[in-house]
Short mmCIF file of C-alpha atoms in Angstrom, two decimals:
data_model
loop_
_atom_site.label_atom_id
_atom_site.label_comp_id
_atom_site.label_asym_id
_atom_site.label_seq_id
_atom_site.Cartn_x
_atom_site.Cartn_y
_atom_site.Cartn_z
CA MET M 1 29.78 -39.47 57.03
CA ASP M 2 31.67 -38.00 60.00
CA LEU M 3 29.12 -35.80 61.76
CA GLU M 4 30.13 -33.46 64.59
CA LEU M 5 27.80 -35.18 67.06
CA ASP M 6 27.88 -38.57 65.40
CA GLY M 7 26.03 -41.17 67.41
CA LEU M 8 23.90 -38.72 69.39
CA GLU M 9 20.28 -38.09 68.70
CA VAL M 10 19.95 -34.41 67.82
CA SER M 11 16.66 -32.79 66.84
CA PHE M 12 15.68 -29.21 66.20
CA ASP M 13 13.09 -28.04 68.74
CA HIS M 14 12.47 -24.30 68.45
CA THR M 15 13.57 -20.83 67.45
CA ALA M 16 13.57 -18.26 70.26
CA VAL M 17 12.67 -14.64 69.55
CA ALA M 18 13.28 -11.98 72.19
CA ALA M 19 11.82 -8.49 72.45
CA PRO M 20 11.32 -5.96 75.23
CA ARG M 21 7.64 -7.02 75.29
CA ILE M 22 6.15 -10.41 74.41
CA ARG M 23 2.88 -8.55 73.75
CA ASP M 24 4.55 -6.90 70.72
CA LEU M 25 5.42 -10.32 69.26
CA LEU M 26 1.98 -11.92 69.63
CA PRO M 27 0.29 -10.07 66.72
CA ILE M 28 2.78 -11.65 64.33
CA TYR M 29 3.64 -15.07 65.76
CA ARG M 30 0.19 -15.92 67.18
CA ASP M 31 -2.36 -13.86 65.28
CA LEU M 32 -0.86 -13.54 61.79
CA LEU M 33 1.04 -16.83 61.61
CA GLY M 34 -1.41 -18.93 63.65
CA GLY M 35 0.77 -20.08 66.53
CA VAL M 36 -1.11 -21.98 69.24
CA TYR M 37 -0.11 -21.22 72.82
CA LEU M 38 1.60 -24.17 74.53
CA GLY M 39 2.60 -22.65 77.87
CA GLY M 40 5.49 -20.86 79.45
CA GLY M 41 6.72 -19.23 82.59
CA ASP M 42 9.26 -17.10 84.35
CA HIS M 43 12.93 -17.83 84.85
CA PRO M 44 13.71 -15.57 87.82
CA ASP M 45 17.31 -16.78 88.23
CA SER M 46 18.12 -15.62 84.71
CA GLY M 47 15.62 -12.77 84.49
CA TYR M 48 13.26 -13.56 81.64
CA ARG M 49 9.72 -14.69 80.84
CA THR M 50 8.99 -17.08 78.01
CA LEU M 51 6.16 -18.77 76.19
CA GLN M 52 5.98 -21.20 73.31
CA LEU M 53 3.73 -21.28 70.29
CA GLN M 54 3.27 -24.31 68.04
CA TYR M 55 2.33 -24.36 64.37
CA ALA M 56 0.39 -26.79 62.21
CA ASN M 57 3.50 -28.74 61.17
CA GLY M 58 4.65 -29.16 64.79
CA SER M 59 7.35 -26.52 64.67
CA LYS M 60 7.68 -24.12 67.61
CA VAL M 61 8.67 -20.55 68.32
CA GLU M 62 9.58 -19.40 71.81
CA LEU M 63 8.85 -15.77 72.68
CA MET M 64 11.00 -14.14 75.37
CA GLU M 65 11.06 -10.86 77.29
CA PRO M 66 13.08 -9.57 80.25
CA LEU M 67 11.52 -9.58 83.69
CA ALA M 68 11.22 -6.18 85.36
CA GLY M 69 14.64 -4.95 86.47
CA SER M 70 16.53 -7.70 84.63
CA THR M 71 19.69 -7.08 82.63
CA PHE M 72 19.56 -10.51 80.94
CA PHE M 73 18.93 -9.15 77.43
CA ASP M 74 20.85 -5.87 77.72
CA SER M 75 23.72 -6.78 75.40
CA PHE M 76 21.35 -8.54 72.98
CA PHE M 77 19.09 -5.49 72.77
CA GLU M 78 22.14 -3.28 72.33
CA LEU M 79 23.16 -5.37 69.31
CA THR M 80 19.63 -5.19 67.88
CA ARG M 81 19.20 -1.47 68.62
CA GLY M 82 16.51 -2.23 71.17
CA ARG M 83 14.22 -4.12 68.80
CA GLY M 84 15.14 -7.71 69.59
CA GLY M 85 14.95 -10.54 67.10
CA VAL M 86 16.04 -14.15 66.86
CA HIS M 87 17.86 -14.91 70.11
CA HIS M 88 18.81 -18.57 69.73
CA LEU M 89 18.10 -21.88 68.03
CA ASN M 90 17.37 -24.84 70.30
CA PHE M 91 18.34 -28.43 69.57
CA HIS M 92 17.55 -31.33 71.85
CA VAL M 93 20.27 -33.90 72.37
CA SER M 94 19.96 -37.38 73.81
CA ASP M 95 23.06 -37.02 76.03
CA ILE M 96 24.23 -33.53 77.01
CA ASP M 97 27.37 -34.84 78.72
CA ALA M 98 28.48 -36.62 75.55
CA ALA M 99 27.59 -33.56 73.44
CA VAL M 100 29.71 -31.29 75.67
CA ALA M 101 32.62 -33.73 75.55
CA ARG M 102 32.49 -34.03 71.76
CA LEU M 103 32.21 -30.29 71.19
CA THR M 104 35.00 -29.32 73.60
CA GLY M 105 37.12 -32.12 72.19
CA ARG M 106 36.78 -30.49 68.78
CA GLY M 107 37.75 -27.10 70.20
CA TYR M 108 34.36 -25.39 70.21
CA ARG M 109 33.82 -22.62 72.76
CA LEU M 110 30.84 -23.36 74.97
CA HIS M 111 29.22 -21.22 77.61
CA GLY M 112 26.25 -21.28 79.94
CA LEU M 113 26.77 -24.91 80.90
CA ASN M 114 24.00 -25.83 83.34
CA LEU M 115 23.70 -29.47 84.35
CA ALA M 116 22.20 -28.87 87.81
CA ASN M 117 18.52 -28.96 86.84
CA PRO M 118 17.39 -32.47 85.87
CA ARG M 119 14.35 -30.94 84.12
CA TRP M 120 16.53 -29.03 81.66
CA ARG M 121 20.28 -29.56 81.20
CA GLU M 122 21.84 -27.18 78.70
CA VAL M 123 24.88 -25.62 77.12
CA PHE M 124 25.33 -22.95 74.48
CA LEU M 125 27.58 -22.95 71.45
CA HIS M 126 29.09 -19.46 71.30
CA PRO M 127 27.84 -17.30 68.40
CA LYS M 128 31.44 -16.81 67.23
CA GLU M 129 31.52 -20.55 66.58
CA ALA M 130 28.22 -20.58 64.66
CA HIS M 131 28.44 -17.60 62.32
CA GLY M 132 26.70 -15.21 64.70
CA VAL M 133 23.97 -17.59 65.87
CA LEU M 134 23.59 -18.63 69.51
CA ILE M 135 22.85 -22.36 69.55
CA GLN M 136 21.38 -23.99 72.63
CA LEU M 137 21.83 -27.72 73.11
CA ALA M 138 19.51 -29.11 75.75
CA GLN M 139 18.60 -32.44 77.24
CA PRO M 140 15.07 -32.20 78.62
CA GLY M 141 14.35 -34.38 81.61
CA PRO M 142 11.28 -35.64 83.42
CA ARG M 143 8.70 -33.04 84.36
CA ASP M 144 5.80 -33.10 86.72
CA ARG M 145 2.36 -32.73 85.22
CA GLU M 146 1.94 -29.12 86.26
CA PRO M 147 -1.19 -27.21 85.35
CA ARG M 148 -0.53 -25.08 82.30
CA PRO M 149 -1.29 -21.40 82.90
CA SER M 150 -3.43 -19.62 80.36
CA LEU M 151 -1.78 -17.00 78.20
CA GLU M 152 -3.56 -14.30 80.20
CA GLU M 153 -2.27 -15.76 83.49
CA LEU M 154 1.26 -15.96 82.10
CA LEU M 155 1.22 -12.34 80.91
CA ALA M 156 -0.19 -11.30 84.29
CA GLY M 157 2.89 -12.81 85.97
CA ARG M 158 1.04 -15.84 87.32
CA GLY M 159 2.62 -18.52 85.13
CA TRP M 160 5.16 -21.15 86.16
CA GLN M 161 7.47 -19.54 88.76
CA GLY M 162 5.60 -16.27 88.13
CA ASN M 163 6.44 -13.25 90.22
CA GLY M 164 3.03 -11.58 89.98
CA VAL M 165 4.43 -8.70 87.93
CA PRO M 166 2.55 -8.36 84.63
CA SER M 167 4.34 -8.23 81.31
CA PRO M 168 4.78 -4.66 80.08
#
């Protein structure tokens, strides 16, 4: 079988859901569906806060919200009439450089290529290439054993790279 990324290890990691407030997502994804908090933090360069929940079968959902003053999700929220929803699907790849080469060689439009951070190298397959779905391909790298903030600390803006500004 001739697979698009033949020869690369590819595994589904998580579904990301974005909303104006992570607090509005917790009653469903944590309380109703039983997601267990794994950790998260702020991404000040991009302008969002995130956390991950894991379920009994090992699957994960990432919850995302904009940081105060950020325009990161503006076009996404415009498309979803301000409600948010599924933002992207994340797949881990064993070799991001090879994945990028194979996808561009097949004519796929990629964007958001970021290979500068050894902790997380990524690229996105444009939604026009994937029937309206933003697909993130990432190669996670080594990470320091950082203390994991509690959910309360994260929502108070004191998580990884936190800015001290609480979630709305």
